[in-house]
Amino acid sequence: MNDLANSPRPQDETPRPPRQRKPDWIRVRAPVSKEYHETRKLMRDLSLNTVCEEAACPNIGECWSKKHATVMILGDVCTRACAFCNVKTGMPRMVDPMEPQNTAVAAAEMGLKHIVITSVDRDDLPDGGASQFVKVIEALRRETPDTTIEILTPDFRGKMRPAIEAICEAGPDVFNHNLETVPRLYPTIRPGARYYASLRLLEEVKAHDPLIFTKSGIMMGLGEQRLEVHQVMDDMRSAEVDFITMGQYLQPTPKHAKVEEFVTPKAFDAFGSIARAKGFLQVAASPLTRSSYHAGDDFAVMKVAREEKLAKSAARANARTGEGA
């Protein structure tokens, strides 16, 4: 064995690329808490998938220790192959009819005040999986009526309008769909999607029900330019998006798109300040920010911000009425 270990590397064997060293601000501790293992067991017992695991989220230890988990419905196999995503790609299995009820049971057992539901892309389904989102929302409303519901959906390519109408009628509190990156990088980072189609989806949600909060996010460090990020913010605001998230992209495996830059916390703070100035009700911008990270707390802040904004608008309208009298 020692002889084999010390023998020269075969000429046709390609050396592995060196792993990128993460800066100190992006490192997190491995999950070890009792609550983490309890959350993991509950998901297994109910045959539920989570994006926390499938997408290798760096915050899984913190979130699961607090018994916060983002359920990923419609299976664990995606019909797309985005260059940034760690979820398996291939031909998905049949949709689990027990998934909606099991999701509601999990929310009840964890005592969730706010739950985030996401999914893989299911281009193979006639409705893109919209009906499963509806069933999950309905099950949660029955079993845990006080739980606020946030959904993070795919783009429902070719089926967008009926999908949005059905889901909005079910009444989620927050409708999230991530733009993910700047338009220039879509062909390489998100080849199965179209930037302006995703933007239109967010516009359609607001048009259908202005009271549903809308949310979207982008990853940083993929080679985007500062002014391109500013333009994405403007596009989101034009679509009346209420909440923007910005976080550092991390390469899941050597096969995925590489990290072009580790954006500093100071730079994230600057982007966050610009986003607030552009009028978002809520902004989350940091290296470890992810779509569902601290989602419940952020939802509470966003509700208060909307109430304050509406109160100010009403006060201005009353003042103008008084001046004209």
Short mmCIF file of N, CA and C in Angstrom, two decimals, residues 96-233:
data_model
loop_
_atom_site.label_atom_id
_atom_site.label_comp_id
_atom_site.label_asym_id
_atom_site.label_seq_id
_atom_site.Cartn_x
_atom_site.Cartn_y
_atom_site.Cartn_z
N ASP A 96 -45.56 13.97 -3.95
CA ASP A 96 -46.04 13.28 -2.75
C ASP A 96 -47.36 13.91 -2.29
N PRO A 97 -48.46 13.16 -2.31
CA PRO A 97 -49.76 13.72 -1.91
C PRO A 97 -49.82 14.06 -0.43
N MET A 98 -48.93 13.48 0.38
CA MET A 98 -48.93 13.74 1.82
C MET A 98 -48.07 14.96 2.19
N GLU A 99 -47.37 15.52 1.24
CA GLU A 99 -46.45 16.62 1.52
C GLU A 99 -47.14 17.83 2.15
N PRO A 100 -48.31 18.27 1.65
CA PRO A 100 -48.97 19.43 2.28
C PRO A 100 -49.30 19.19 3.75
N GLN A 101 -49.91 18.05 4.04
CA GLN A 101 -50.29 17.77 5.43
C GLN A 101 -49.06 17.59 6.31
N ASN A 102 -48.05 16.92 5.80
CA ASN A 102 -46.84 16.72 6.60
C ASN A 102 -46.12 18.05 6.87
N THR A 103 -46.19 18.96 5.92
CA THR A 103 -45.60 20.28 6.13
C THR A 103 -46.33 21.01 7.26
N ALA A 104 -47.65 20.91 7.27
CA ALA A 104 -48.44 21.55 8.32
C ALA A 104 -48.16 20.92 9.68
N VAL A 105 -48.00 19.60 9.70
CA VAL A 105 -47.67 18.91 10.95
C VAL A 105 -46.32 19.39 11.48
N ALA A 106 -45.34 19.50 10.58
CA ALA A 106 -44.02 19.98 10.99
C ALA A 106 -44.10 21.38 11.57
N ALA A 107 -44.85 22.26 10.92
CA ALA A 107 -45.00 23.63 11.41
C ALA A 107 -45.63 23.65 12.80
N ALA A 108 -46.63 22.79 13.01
CA ALA A 108 -47.29 22.74 14.30
C ALA A 108 -46.36 22.20 15.38
N GLU A 109 -45.62 21.14 15.06
CA GLU A 109 -44.73 20.53 16.06
C GLU A 109 -43.58 21.45 16.43
N MET A 110 -43.10 22.24 15.46
CA MET A 110 -42.01 23.17 15.75
C MET A 110 -42.51 24.49 16.35
N GLY A 111 -43.83 24.67 16.35
CA GLY A 111 -44.40 25.90 16.89
C GLY A 111 -44.02 27.13 16.10
N LEU A 112 -44.00 27.00 14.77
CA LEU A 112 -43.53 28.10 13.92
C LEU A 112 -44.54 29.24 13.86
N LYS A 113 -44.05 30.45 14.09
CA LYS A 113 -44.86 31.64 13.89
C LYS A 113 -44.81 32.09 12.43
N HIS A 114 -43.73 31.71 11.74
CA HIS A 114 -43.53 32.08 10.34
C HIS A 114 -42.84 30.90 9.66
N ILE A 115 -43.34 30.52 8.51
CA ILE A 115 -42.74 29.40 7.79
C ILE A 115 -42.44 29.81 6.35
N VAL A 116 -41.32 29.29 5.83
CA VAL A 116 -40.94 29.53 4.44
C VAL A 116 -41.05 28.21 3.67
N ILE A 117 -41.76 28.26 2.56
CA ILE A 117 -41.95 27.09 1.70
C ILE A 117 -41.34 27.40 0.33
N THR A 118 -40.42 26.56 -0.11
CA THR A 118 -39.85 26.73 -1.44
C THR A 118 -40.01 25.44 -2.22
N SER A 119 -39.45 25.37 -3.41
CA SER A 119 -39.56 24.14 -4.20
C SER A 119 -38.45 24.08 -5.23
N VAL A 120 -38.29 22.90 -5.78
CA VAL A 120 -37.47 22.73 -6.97
C VAL A 120 -38.28 23.23 -8.17
N ASP A 121 -37.62 23.42 -9.31
CA ASP A 121 -38.35 23.68 -10.55
C ASP A 121 -38.96 22.37 -11.03
N ARG A 122 -40.22 22.43 -11.46
CA ARG A 122 -40.89 21.24 -11.99
C ARG A 122 -41.50 21.57 -13.35
N ASP A 123 -40.61 21.73 -14.34
CA ASP A 123 -41.06 22.02 -15.69
C ASP A 123 -41.84 20.86 -16.30
N ASP A 124 -41.74 19.68 -15.66
CA ASP A 124 -42.44 18.50 -16.17
C ASP A 124 -43.93 18.50 -15.83
N LEU A 125 -44.35 19.31 -14.87
CA LEU A 125 -45.74 19.32 -14.44
C LEU A 125 -46.56 20.33 -15.23
N PRO A 126 -47.82 20.01 -15.53
CA PRO A 126 -48.66 20.91 -16.34
C PRO A 126 -48.79 22.32 -15.76
N ASP A 127 -48.79 22.43 -14.41
CA ASP A 127 -48.92 23.75 -13.78
C ASP A 127 -47.63 24.21 -13.13
N GLY A 128 -46.52 23.50 -13.40
CA GLY A 128 -45.24 23.87 -12.81
C GLY A 128 -45.15 23.61 -11.31
N GLY A 129 -46.17 22.96 -10.76
CA GLY A 129 -46.18 22.68 -9.32
C GLY A 129 -46.99 23.67 -8.51
N ALA A 130 -47.68 24.60 -9.18
CA ALA A 130 -48.44 25.63 -8.46
C ALA A 130 -49.50 25.04 -7.54
N SER A 131 -50.17 23.99 -7.98
CA SER A 131 -51.24 23.41 -7.17
C SER A 131 -50.71 22.84 -5.86
N GLN A 132 -49.46 22.37 -5.84
CA GLN A 132 -48.90 21.86 -4.60
C GLN A 132 -48.63 23.01 -3.62
N PHE A 133 -48.20 24.15 -4.13
CA PHE A 133 -48.07 25.33 -3.27
C PHE A 133 -49.41 25.68 -2.65
N VAL A 134 -50.47 25.65 -3.47
CA VAL A 134 -51.81 25.96 -2.98
C VAL A 134 -52.22 24.98 -1.87
N LYS A 135 -51.99 23.71 -2.09
CA LYS A 135 -52.38 22.70 -1.10
C LYS A 135 -51.61 22.87 0.21
N VAL A 136 -50.33 23.22 0.10
CA VAL A 136 -49.52 23.44 1.31
C VAL A 136 -50.04 24.64 2.08
N ILE A 137 -50.34 25.73 1.38
CA ILE A 137 -50.86 26.93 2.04
C ILE A 137 -52.19 26.61 2.73
N GLU A 138 -53.05 25.88 2.05
CA GLU A 138 -54.36 25.53 2.62
C GLU A 138 -54.21 24.64 3.85
N ALA A 139 -53.27 23.69 3.80
CA ALA A 139 -53.05 22.80 4.94
C ALA A 139 -52.52 23.59 6.14
N LEU A 140 -51.62 24.53 5.89
CA LEU A 140 -51.08 25.36 6.97
C LEU A 140 -52.18 26.24 7.57
N ARG A 141 -53.05 26.79 6.75
CA ARG A 141 -54.14 27.62 7.26
C ARG A 141 -55.09 26.81 8.15
N ARG A 142 -55.28 25.53 7.80
CA ARG A 142 -56.15 24.67 8.62
C ARG A 142 -55.49 24.30 9.95
N GLU A 143 -54.22 23.86 9.87
CA GLU A 143 -53.56 23.28 11.04
C GLU A 143 -52.91 24.33 11.94
N THR A 144 -52.34 25.37 11.36
CA THR A 144 -51.66 26.40 12.16
C THR A 144 -52.10 27.77 11.66
N PRO A 145 -53.33 28.15 11.93
CA PRO A 145 -53.89 29.38 11.36
C PRO A 145 -53.16 30.66 11.74
N ASP A 146 -52.40 30.63 12.82
CA ASP A 146 -51.68 31.83 13.24
C ASP A 146 -50.29 31.95 12.63
N THR A 147 -49.86 30.92 11.90
CA THR A 147 -48.54 30.94 11.27
C THR A 147 -48.59 31.77 9.99
N THR A 148 -47.70 32.74 9.89
CA THR A 148 -47.62 33.49 8.64
C THR A 148 -46.81 32.68 7.63
N ILE A 149 -47.19 32.80 6.36
CA ILE A 149 -46.65 31.93 5.32
C ILE A 149 -45.90 32.72 4.26
N GLU A 150 -44.67 32.32 4.03
CA GLU A 150 -43.84 32.90 2.99
C GLU A 150 -43.50 31.81 1.98
N ILE A 151 -43.72 32.09 0.72
CA ILE A 151 -43.38 31.11 -0.32
C ILE A 151 -42.26 31.68 -1.19
N LEU A 152 -41.39 30.79 -1.61
CA LEU A 152 -40.28 31.13 -2.52
C LEU A 152 -40.43 30.22 -3.73
N THR A 153 -40.94 30.76 -4.83
CA THR A 153 -41.35 29.92 -5.95
C THR A 153 -40.36 29.96 -7.11
N PRO A 154 -40.45 28.96 -7.99
CA PRO A 154 -39.74 29.03 -9.27
C PRO A 154 -40.46 30.01 -10.19
N ASP A 155 -40.03 30.10 -11.45
CA ASP A 155 -40.62 31.09 -12.36
C ASP A 155 -41.84 30.58 -13.11
N PHE A 156 -42.19 29.28 -12.95
CA PHE A 156 -43.36 28.69 -13.62
C PHE A 156 -43.32 28.98 -15.12
N ARG A 157 -42.19 28.68 -15.73
CA ARG A 157 -41.95 29.01 -17.14
C ARG A 157 -43.08 28.48 -18.05
N GLY A 158 -43.68 29.39 -18.80
CA GLY A 158 -44.76 29.03 -19.71
C GLY A 158 -46.10 28.84 -19.04
N LYS A 159 -46.15 28.94 -17.70
CA LYS A 159 -47.40 28.72 -16.96
C LYS A 159 -47.58 29.78 -15.89
N MET A 160 -46.91 30.92 -16.07
CA MET A 160 -46.78 31.88 -14.99
C MET A 160 -48.11 32.46 -14.53
N ARG A 161 -48.91 32.98 -15.44
CA ARG A 161 -50.11 33.71 -15.03
C ARG A 161 -51.10 32.84 -14.27
N PRO A 162 -51.50 31.66 -14.79
CA PRO A 162 -52.43 30.84 -14.00
C PRO A 162 -51.82 30.37 -12.68
N ALA A 163 -50.51 30.15 -12.66
CA ALA A 163 -49.85 29.74 -11.42
C ALA A 163 -49.94 30.84 -10.37
N ILE A 164 -49.66 32.06 -10.77
CA ILE A 164 -49.71 33.20 -9.84
C ILE A 164 -51.14 33.42 -9.35
N GLU A 165 -52.09 33.35 -10.25
CA GLU A 165 -53.48 33.55 -9.85
C GLU A 165 -53.91 32.54 -8.81
N ALA A 166 -53.58 31.27 -9.03
CA ALA A 166 -53.98 30.22 -8.09
C ALA A 166 -53.31 30.40 -6.73
N ILE A 167 -52.00 30.70 -6.73
CA ILE A 167 -51.28 30.83 -5.47
C ILE A 167 -51.72 32.07 -4.72
N CYS A 168 -51.90 33.18 -5.43
CA CYS A 168 -52.34 34.40 -4.74
C CYS A 168 -53.72 34.23 -4.13
N GLU A 169 -54.60 33.50 -4.80
CA GLU A 169 -55.92 33.23 -4.25
C GLU A 169 -55.83 32.44 -2.94
N ALA A 170 -54.81 31.60 -2.81
CA ALA A 170 -54.61 30.83 -1.57
C ALA A 170 -54.15 31.72 -0.42
N GLY A 171 -53.58 32.89 -0.75
CA GLY A 171 -53.29 33.89 0.27
C GLY A 171 -52.03 33.75 1.08
N PRO A 172 -50.85 33.58 0.47
CA PRO A 172 -49.62 33.63 1.26
C PRO A 172 -49.40 35.06 1.76
N ASP A 173 -48.65 35.21 2.85
CA ASP A 173 -48.36 36.54 3.36
C ASP A 173 -47.22 37.20 2.58
N VAL A 174 -46.25 36.38 2.14
CA VAL A 174 -45.10 36.87 1.38
C VAL A 174 -44.91 35.99 0.15
N PHE A 175 -44.74 36.62 -1.00
CA PHE A 175 -44.46 35.90 -2.24
C PHE A 175 -43.04 36.27 -2.67
N ASN A 176 -42.14 35.31 -2.59
CA ASN A 176 -40.74 35.55 -2.92
C ASN A 176 -40.39 34.81 -4.21
N HIS A 177 -39.68 35.51 -5.07
CA HIS A 177 -39.09 34.88 -6.26
C HIS A 177 -37.77 35.58 -6.51
N ASN A 178 -36.70 34.85 -6.50
CA ASN A 178 -35.36 35.46 -6.59
C ASN A 178 -34.93 35.71 -8.02
N LEU A 179 -34.44 36.92 -8.27
CA LEU A 179 -33.81 37.22 -9.56
C LEU A 179 -32.43 36.57 -9.65
N GLU A 180 -31.80 36.34 -8.52
CA GLU A 180 -30.54 35.61 -8.35
C GLU A 180 -29.28 36.38 -8.76
N THR A 181 -29.30 37.01 -9.94
CA THR A 181 -28.10 37.71 -10.40
C THR A 181 -28.49 38.79 -11.40
N VAL A 182 -27.50 39.47 -11.94
CA VAL A 182 -27.76 40.57 -12.89
C VAL A 182 -28.06 39.98 -14.28
N PRO A 183 -28.78 40.72 -15.13
CA PRO A 183 -29.17 40.17 -16.44
C PRO A 183 -28.01 39.64 -17.27
N ARG A 184 -26.87 40.32 -17.25
CA ARG A 184 -25.73 39.93 -18.09
C ARG A 184 -25.25 38.51 -17.78
N LEU A 185 -25.42 38.06 -16.54
CA LEU A 185 -24.89 36.75 -16.15
C LEU A 185 -25.90 35.61 -16.28
N TYR A 186 -27.13 35.91 -16.69
CA TYR A 186 -28.14 34.86 -16.80
C TYR A 186 -27.74 33.70 -17.72
N PRO A 187 -27.17 33.96 -18.90
CA PRO A 187 -26.86 32.84 -19.79
C PRO A 187 -25.92 31.80 -19.18
N THR A 188 -25.03 32.21 -18.29
CA THR A 188 -24.10 31.26 -17.69
C THR A 188 -24.53 30.81 -16.30
N ILE A 189 -25.19 31.66 -15.54
CA ILE A 189 -25.54 31.34 -14.16
C ILE A 189 -26.93 30.74 -14.03
N ARG A 190 -27.87 31.25 -14.82
CA ARG A 190 -29.27 30.79 -14.72
C ARG A 190 -29.81 30.56 -16.13
N PRO A 191 -29.21 29.63 -16.87
CA PRO A 191 -29.52 29.48 -18.30
C PRO A 191 -30.95 29.06 -18.61
N GLY A 192 -31.62 28.41 -17.67
CA GLY A 192 -32.99 27.96 -17.94
C GLY A 192 -34.04 29.01 -17.68
N ALA A 193 -33.62 30.21 -17.25
CA ALA A 193 -34.57 31.26 -16.89
C ALA A 193 -34.30 32.52 -17.69
N ARG A 194 -35.20 33.47 -17.58
CA ARG A 194 -35.06 34.77 -18.25
C ARG A 194 -35.29 35.86 -17.22
N TYR A 195 -34.37 36.81 -17.16
CA TYR A 195 -34.42 37.87 -16.15
C TYR A 195 -35.75 38.62 -16.17
N TYR A 196 -36.15 39.07 -17.35
CA TYR A 196 -37.35 39.89 -17.42
C TYR A 196 -38.63 39.08 -17.21
N ALA A 197 -38.58 37.78 -17.43
CA ALA A 197 -39.72 36.93 -17.09
C ALA A 197 -39.88 36.84 -15.58
N SER A 198 -38.75 36.72 -14.88
CA SER A 198 -38.80 36.69 -13.42
C SER A 198 -39.28 38.02 -12.85
N LEU A 199 -38.83 39.10 -13.45
CA LEU A 199 -39.27 40.43 -13.02
C LEU A 199 -40.77 40.58 -13.25
N ARG A 200 -41.24 40.09 -14.38
CA ARG A 200 -42.67 40.19 -14.69
C ARG A 200 -43.51 39.37 -13.70
N LEU A 201 -42.97 38.24 -13.25
CA LEU A 201 -43.69 37.44 -12.25
C LEU A 201 -43.95 38.27 -10.99
N LEU A 202 -42.94 38.98 -10.53
CA LEU A 202 -43.09 39.81 -9.33
C LEU A 202 -44.10 40.92 -9.56
N GLU A 203 -44.10 41.50 -10.76
CA GLU A 203 -45.08 42.53 -11.11
C GLU A 203 -46.49 41.95 -11.10
N GLU A 204 -46.64 40.74 -11.63
CA GLU A 204 -47.96 40.10 -11.71
C GLU A 204 -48.54 39.82 -10.32
N VAL A 205 -47.69 39.44 -9.39
CA VAL A 205 -48.16 39.18 -8.03
C VAL A 205 -48.77 40.45 -7.44
N LYS A 206 -48.06 41.57 -7.56
CA LYS A 206 -48.57 42.84 -7.04
C LYS A 206 -49.84 43.28 -7.76
N ALA A 207 -49.90 43.03 -9.06
CA ALA A 207 -51.10 43.41 -9.82
C ALA A 207 -52.30 42.58 -9.37
N HIS A 208 -52.05 41.33 -9.03
CA HIS A 208 -53.14 40.44 -8.63
C HIS A 208 -53.61 40.74 -7.21
N ASP A 209 -52.66 40.99 -6.31
CA ASP A 209 -53.02 41.29 -4.92
C ASP A 209 -51.96 42.21 -4.31
N PRO A 210 -52.22 43.51 -4.30
CA PRO A 210 -51.24 44.47 -3.78
C PRO A 210 -50.91 44.29 -2.30
N LEU A 211 -51.76 43.57 -1.56
CA LEU A 211 -51.52 43.40 -0.13
C LEU A 211 -50.51 42.30 0.18
N ILE A 212 -50.22 41.43 -0.77
CA ILE A 212 -49.20 40.40 -0.55
C ILE A 212 -47.83 41.06 -0.64
N PHE A 213 -47.02 40.86 0.38
CA PHE A 213 -45.65 41.38 0.34
C PHE A 213 -44.87 40.61 -0.72
N THR A 214 -44.07 41.31 -1.51
CA THR A 214 -43.20 40.64 -2.47
C THR A 214 -41.74 40.81 -2.07
N LYS A 215 -40.97 39.83 -2.44
CA LYS A 215 -39.58 39.73 -1.97
C LYS A 215 -38.74 39.12 -3.09
N SER A 216 -37.50 39.57 -3.20
CA SER A 216 -36.59 38.97 -4.18
C SER A 216 -35.16 39.17 -3.71
N GLY A 217 -34.26 38.36 -4.26
CA GLY A 217 -32.87 38.44 -3.81
C GLY A 217 -31.88 38.18 -4.92
N ILE A 218 -30.66 38.64 -4.67
CA ILE A 218 -29.56 38.36 -5.60
C ILE A 218 -28.35 37.88 -4.82
N MET A 219 -27.53 37.09 -5.51
CA MET A 219 -26.27 36.62 -4.95
C MET A 219 -25.15 37.55 -5.40
N MET A 220 -24.19 37.74 -4.54
CA MET A 220 -23.05 38.61 -4.85
C MET A 220 -21.79 37.77 -4.97
N GLY A 221 -20.86 38.24 -5.78
CA GLY A 221 -19.59 37.54 -5.93
C GLY A 221 -19.49 36.67 -7.15
N LEU A 222 -20.44 36.84 -8.09
CA LEU A 222 -20.44 36.04 -9.32
C LEU A 222 -19.81 36.78 -10.50
N GLY A 223 -19.33 37.99 -10.23
CA GLY A 223 -18.74 38.78 -11.30
C GLY A 223 -19.58 39.97 -11.70
N GLU A 224 -20.65 40.23 -10.93
CA GLU A 224 -21.51 41.38 -11.21
C GLU A 224 -20.78 42.69 -10.91
N GLN A 225 -21.15 43.75 -11.59
CA GLN A 225 -20.59 45.07 -11.37
C GLN A 225 -21.53 45.89 -10.47
N ARG A 226 -20.95 46.84 -9.76
CA ARG A 226 -21.72 47.63 -8.79
C ARG A 226 -22.93 48.30 -9.43
N LEU A 227 -22.74 48.94 -10.58
CA LEU A 227 -23.85 49.62 -11.22
C LEU A 227 -24.91 48.65 -11.73
N GLU A 228 -24.50 47.43 -12.06
CA GLU A 228 -25.48 46.42 -12.46
C GLU A 228 -26.37 46.05 -11.29
N VAL A 229 -25.78 45.98 -10.09
CA VAL A 229 -26.57 45.68 -8.89
C VAL A 229 -27.55 46.81 -8.62
N HIS A 230 -27.11 48.04 -8.79
CA HIS A 230 -27.99 49.19 -8.60
C HIS A 230 -29.17 49.12 -9.57
N GLN A 231 -28.90 48.70 -10.81
CA GLN A 231 -29.98 48.60 -11.80
C GLN A 231 -30.98 47.52 -11.41
N VAL A 232 -30.49 46.40 -10.86
CA VAL A 232 -31.40 45.35 -10.40
C VAL A 232 -32.30 45.90 -9.29
N MET A 233 -31.73 46.67 -8.38
CA MET A 233 -32.54 47.30 -7.33
C MET A 233 -33.64 48.17 -7.95
#
